[in-house]
mmCIF file of C-alpha atoms in Angstrom:
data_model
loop_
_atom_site.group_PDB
_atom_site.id
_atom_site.type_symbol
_atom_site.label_atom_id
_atom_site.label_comp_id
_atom_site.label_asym_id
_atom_site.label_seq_id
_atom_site.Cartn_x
_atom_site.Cartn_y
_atom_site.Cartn_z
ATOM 1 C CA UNK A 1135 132.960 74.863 33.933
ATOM 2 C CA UNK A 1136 132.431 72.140 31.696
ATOM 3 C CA UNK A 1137 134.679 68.787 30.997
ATOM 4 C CA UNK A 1138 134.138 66.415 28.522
ATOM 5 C CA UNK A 1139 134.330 62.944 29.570
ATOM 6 C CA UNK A 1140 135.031 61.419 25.908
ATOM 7 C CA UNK A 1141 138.382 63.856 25.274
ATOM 8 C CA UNK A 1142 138.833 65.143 28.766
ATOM 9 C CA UNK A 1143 138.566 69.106 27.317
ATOM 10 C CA UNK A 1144 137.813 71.624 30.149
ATOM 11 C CA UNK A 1145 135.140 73.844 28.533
ATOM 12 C CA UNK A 1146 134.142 77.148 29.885
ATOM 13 C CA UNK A 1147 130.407 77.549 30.246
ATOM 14 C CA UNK A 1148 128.948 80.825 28.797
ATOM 15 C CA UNK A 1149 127.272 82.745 31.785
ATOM 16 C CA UNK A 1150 124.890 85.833 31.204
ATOM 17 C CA UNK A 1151 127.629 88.579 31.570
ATOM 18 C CA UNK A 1152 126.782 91.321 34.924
ATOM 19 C CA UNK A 1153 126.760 94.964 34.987
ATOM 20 C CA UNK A 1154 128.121 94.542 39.489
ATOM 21 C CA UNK A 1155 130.961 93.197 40.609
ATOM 22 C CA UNK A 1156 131.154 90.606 43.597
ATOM 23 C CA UNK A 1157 128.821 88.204 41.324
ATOM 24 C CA UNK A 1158 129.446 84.407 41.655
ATOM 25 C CA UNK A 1159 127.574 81.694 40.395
ATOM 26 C CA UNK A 1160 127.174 78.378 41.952
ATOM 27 C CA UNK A 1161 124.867 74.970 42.613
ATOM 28 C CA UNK A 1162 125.194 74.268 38.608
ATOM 29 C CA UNK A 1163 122.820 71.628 37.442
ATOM 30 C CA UNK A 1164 122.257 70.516 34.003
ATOM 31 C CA UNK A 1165 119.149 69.307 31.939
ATOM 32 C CA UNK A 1166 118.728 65.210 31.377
ATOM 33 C CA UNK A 1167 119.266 66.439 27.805
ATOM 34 C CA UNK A 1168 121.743 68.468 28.288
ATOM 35 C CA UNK A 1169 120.119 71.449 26.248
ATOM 36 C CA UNK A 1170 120.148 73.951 29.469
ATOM 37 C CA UNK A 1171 121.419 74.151 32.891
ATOM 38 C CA UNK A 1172 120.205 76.494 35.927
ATOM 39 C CA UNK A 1173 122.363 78.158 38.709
ATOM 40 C CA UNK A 1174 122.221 80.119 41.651
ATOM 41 C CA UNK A 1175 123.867 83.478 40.520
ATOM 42 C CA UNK A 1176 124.295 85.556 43.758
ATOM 43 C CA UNK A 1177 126.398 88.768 44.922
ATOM 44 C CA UNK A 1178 128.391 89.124 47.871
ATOM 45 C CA UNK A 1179 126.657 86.849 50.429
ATOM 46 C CA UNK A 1180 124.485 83.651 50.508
ATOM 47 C CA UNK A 1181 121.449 85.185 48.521
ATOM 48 C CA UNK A 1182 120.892 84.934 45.200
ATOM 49 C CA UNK A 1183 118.429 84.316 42.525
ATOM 50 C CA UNK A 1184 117.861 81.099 39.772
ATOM 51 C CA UNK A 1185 118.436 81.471 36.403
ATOM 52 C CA UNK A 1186 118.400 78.839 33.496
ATOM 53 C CA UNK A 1187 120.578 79.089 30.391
ATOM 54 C CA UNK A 1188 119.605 77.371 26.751
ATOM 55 C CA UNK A 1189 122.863 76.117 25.985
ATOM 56 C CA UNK A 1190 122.428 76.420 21.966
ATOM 57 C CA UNK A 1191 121.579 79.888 22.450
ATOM 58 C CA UNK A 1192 123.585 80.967 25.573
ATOM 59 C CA UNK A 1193 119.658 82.913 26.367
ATOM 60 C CA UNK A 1194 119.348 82.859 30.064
ATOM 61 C CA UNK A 1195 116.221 83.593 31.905
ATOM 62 C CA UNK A 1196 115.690 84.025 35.834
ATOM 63 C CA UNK A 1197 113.567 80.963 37.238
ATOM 64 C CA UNK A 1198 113.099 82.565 40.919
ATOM 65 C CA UNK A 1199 113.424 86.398 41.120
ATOM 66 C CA UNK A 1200 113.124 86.343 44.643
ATOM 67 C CA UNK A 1201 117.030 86.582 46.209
ATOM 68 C CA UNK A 1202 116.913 83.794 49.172
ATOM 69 C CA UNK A 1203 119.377 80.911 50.353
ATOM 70 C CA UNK A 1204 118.846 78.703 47.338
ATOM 71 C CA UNK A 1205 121.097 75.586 47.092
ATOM 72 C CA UNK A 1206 120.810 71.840 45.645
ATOM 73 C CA UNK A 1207 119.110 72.113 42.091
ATOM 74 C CA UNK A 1208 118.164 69.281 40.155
ATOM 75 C CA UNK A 1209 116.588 68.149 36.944
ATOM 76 C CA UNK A 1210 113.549 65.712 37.220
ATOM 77 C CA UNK A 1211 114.576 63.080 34.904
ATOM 78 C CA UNK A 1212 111.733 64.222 31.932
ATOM 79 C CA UNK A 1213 113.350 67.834 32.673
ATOM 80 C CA UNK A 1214 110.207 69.566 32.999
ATOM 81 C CA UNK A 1215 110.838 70.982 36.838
ATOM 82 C CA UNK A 1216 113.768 71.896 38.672
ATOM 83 C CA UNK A 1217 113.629 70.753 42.200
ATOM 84 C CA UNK A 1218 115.892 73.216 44.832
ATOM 85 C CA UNK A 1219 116.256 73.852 48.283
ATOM 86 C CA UNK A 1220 115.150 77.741 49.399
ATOM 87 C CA UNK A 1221 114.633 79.355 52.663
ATOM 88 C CA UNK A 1222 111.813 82.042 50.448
ATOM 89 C CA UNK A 1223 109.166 80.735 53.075
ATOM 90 C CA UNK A 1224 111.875 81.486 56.020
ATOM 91 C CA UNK A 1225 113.335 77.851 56.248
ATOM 92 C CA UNK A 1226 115.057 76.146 54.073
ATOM 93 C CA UNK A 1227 112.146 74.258 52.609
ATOM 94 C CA UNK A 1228 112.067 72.107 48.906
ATOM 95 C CA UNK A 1229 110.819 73.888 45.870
ATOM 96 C CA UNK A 1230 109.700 72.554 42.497
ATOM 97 C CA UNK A 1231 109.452 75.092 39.506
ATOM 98 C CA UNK A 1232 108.287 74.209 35.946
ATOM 99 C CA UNK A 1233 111.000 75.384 33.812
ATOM 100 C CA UNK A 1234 108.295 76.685 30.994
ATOM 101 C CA UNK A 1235 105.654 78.233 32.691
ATOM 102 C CA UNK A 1236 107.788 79.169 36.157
ATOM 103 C CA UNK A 1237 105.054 78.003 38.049
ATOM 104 C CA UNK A 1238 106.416 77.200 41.343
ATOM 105 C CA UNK A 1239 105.259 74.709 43.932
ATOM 106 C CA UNK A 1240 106.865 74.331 47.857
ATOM 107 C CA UNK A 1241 106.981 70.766 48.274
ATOM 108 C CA UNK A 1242 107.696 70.861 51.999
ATOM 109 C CA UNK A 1243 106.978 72.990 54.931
ATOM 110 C CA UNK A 1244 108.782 73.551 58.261
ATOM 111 C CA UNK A 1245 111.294 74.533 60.849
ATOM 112 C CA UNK A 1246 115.014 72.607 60.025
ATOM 113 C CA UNK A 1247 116.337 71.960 56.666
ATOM 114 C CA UNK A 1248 114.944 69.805 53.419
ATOM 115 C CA UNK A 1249 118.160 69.368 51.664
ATOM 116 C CA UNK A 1250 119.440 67.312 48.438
ATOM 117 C CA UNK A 1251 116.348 66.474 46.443
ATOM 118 C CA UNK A 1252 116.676 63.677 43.991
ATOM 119 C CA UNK A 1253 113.763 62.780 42.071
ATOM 120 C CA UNK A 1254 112.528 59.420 39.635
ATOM 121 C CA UNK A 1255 109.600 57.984 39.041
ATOM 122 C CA UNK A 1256 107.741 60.886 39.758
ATOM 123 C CA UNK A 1257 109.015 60.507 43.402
ATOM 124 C CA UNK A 1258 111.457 62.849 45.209
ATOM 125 C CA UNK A 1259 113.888 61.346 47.935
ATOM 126 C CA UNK A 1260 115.741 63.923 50.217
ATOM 127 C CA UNK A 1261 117.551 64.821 53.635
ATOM 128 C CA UNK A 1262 114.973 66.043 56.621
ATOM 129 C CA UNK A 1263 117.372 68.366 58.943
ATOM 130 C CA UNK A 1264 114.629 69.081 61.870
ATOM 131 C CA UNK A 1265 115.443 66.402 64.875
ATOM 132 C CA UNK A 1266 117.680 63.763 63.366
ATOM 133 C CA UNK A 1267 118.781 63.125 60.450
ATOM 134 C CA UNK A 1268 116.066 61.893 58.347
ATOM 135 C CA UNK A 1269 116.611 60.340 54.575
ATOM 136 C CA UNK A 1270 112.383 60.998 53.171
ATOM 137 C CA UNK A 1271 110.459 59.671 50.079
ATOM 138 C CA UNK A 1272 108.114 61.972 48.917
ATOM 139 C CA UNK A 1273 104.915 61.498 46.498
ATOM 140 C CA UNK A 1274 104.564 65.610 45.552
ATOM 141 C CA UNK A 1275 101.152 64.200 43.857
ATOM 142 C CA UNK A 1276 99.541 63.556 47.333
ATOM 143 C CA UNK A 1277 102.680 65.010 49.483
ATOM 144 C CA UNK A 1278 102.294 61.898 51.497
ATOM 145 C CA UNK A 1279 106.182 61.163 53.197
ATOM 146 C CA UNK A 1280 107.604 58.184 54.203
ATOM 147 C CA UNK A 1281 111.098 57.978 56.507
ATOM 148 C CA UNK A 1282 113.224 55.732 54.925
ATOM 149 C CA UNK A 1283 116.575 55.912 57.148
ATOM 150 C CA UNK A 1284 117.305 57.937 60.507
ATOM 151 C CA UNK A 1285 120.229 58.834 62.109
ATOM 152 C CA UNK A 1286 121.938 61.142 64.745
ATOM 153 C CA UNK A 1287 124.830 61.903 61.915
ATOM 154 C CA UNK A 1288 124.526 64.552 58.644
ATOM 155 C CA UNK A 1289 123.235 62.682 55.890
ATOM 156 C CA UNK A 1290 124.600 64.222 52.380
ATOM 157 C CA UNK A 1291 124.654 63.397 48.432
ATOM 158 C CA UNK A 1292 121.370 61.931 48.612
ATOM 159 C CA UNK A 1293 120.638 60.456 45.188
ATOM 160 C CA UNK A 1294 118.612 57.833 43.145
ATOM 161 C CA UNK A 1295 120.199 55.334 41.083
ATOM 162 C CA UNK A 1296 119.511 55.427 37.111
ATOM 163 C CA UNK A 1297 116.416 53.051 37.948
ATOM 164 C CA UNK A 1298 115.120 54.833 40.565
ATOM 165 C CA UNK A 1299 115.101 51.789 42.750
ATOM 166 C CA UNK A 1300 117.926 52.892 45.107
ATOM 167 C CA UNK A 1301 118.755 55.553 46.867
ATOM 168 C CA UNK A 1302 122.416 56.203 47.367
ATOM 169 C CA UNK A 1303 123.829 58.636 50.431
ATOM 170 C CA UNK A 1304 126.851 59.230 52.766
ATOM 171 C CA UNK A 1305 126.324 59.135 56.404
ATOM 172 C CA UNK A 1306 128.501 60.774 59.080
ATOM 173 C CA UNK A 1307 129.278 57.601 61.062
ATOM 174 C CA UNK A 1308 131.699 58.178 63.681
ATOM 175 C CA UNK A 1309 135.222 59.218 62.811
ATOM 176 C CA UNK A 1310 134.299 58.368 58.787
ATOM 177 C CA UNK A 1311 131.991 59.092 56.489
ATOM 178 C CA UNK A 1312 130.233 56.012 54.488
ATOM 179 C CA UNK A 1313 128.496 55.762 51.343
#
């Protein structure tokens, strides 16, 4: 679904219709521009595949064929790639694909999870599930990482600011969670 922010209007968002029942769609994320979105469409368990949708034209492609565990898609900010989380190599691993050619790039490798990409700057900040809790700047250019923030607690909603200068997160502290 869709709501407008200016008028408050709860749009429905035109999906590719499916010839099976027990489909469901979820992990929306949608283009800087606005002009397309991608999803995870999967049926009746936690596989599925990634498709993106040109919102003029309601024309939907499939980004990643392959049905894995795919979860946490998100634009880069020039909207040329669409970072995700997969487990296609056997863990659950970060992906980049370009959006025009579906050329598709694993980012990081490894037992644990690599979850909640956020990228700016041509730099991708995200949650390292292996030991601790680990909050990691990536460079995919040279793939050199750098551990920003550890802790014993789930990290979640890892994000840059509009800048890219900040990196926002909540952090399972105690009895609470903190942003």
């Amino acid at each position: 679904r869709s709501l407008r922010l200016d008028t408050l209007e709860d749009e429905a968002v035109p999906l590719p219709p499916s010839d099976r029942s027990g489909i469901f769609d979820l992990h929306p994320a949608l283009s800087p521009d606005g002009s397309r979105f991608a999803y995870v469409r999967g049926l009746l368990g936690p596989l599925g595949t990634i498709e993106l949708v040109e919102r003029a034209t309601g024309n939907a492609r499939v980004l990643v064929e392959e049905r894995a565990s795919h979860r946490d898609l998100v634009f880069t900010p020039d909207g040329r790639r669409l970072l995700f989380s997969s487990d296609l190599g056997g863990a659950m691993n970060l992906w980049s694909i370009d959006v025009e050619s579906g050329a598709r790039t694993q980012l990081t490798k490894g037992a644990g999870d690599d979850l909640s990409p956020s990228a700016a700057d041509g730099r991708i900040v995200y949650q390292n599930r292996r030991d601790d809790h680990e909050l990691v700047l990536l460079d995919p250019s040279t793939g050199q990482e750098k551990v920003l923030y550890t802790s014993r607690r789930s990290l979640q909603g890892v994000r840059f600011d509009a800048e890219g200068r900040r990196v926002l997160f909540s952090s399972d502290v105690g009895r609470s969670v903190d942003v």
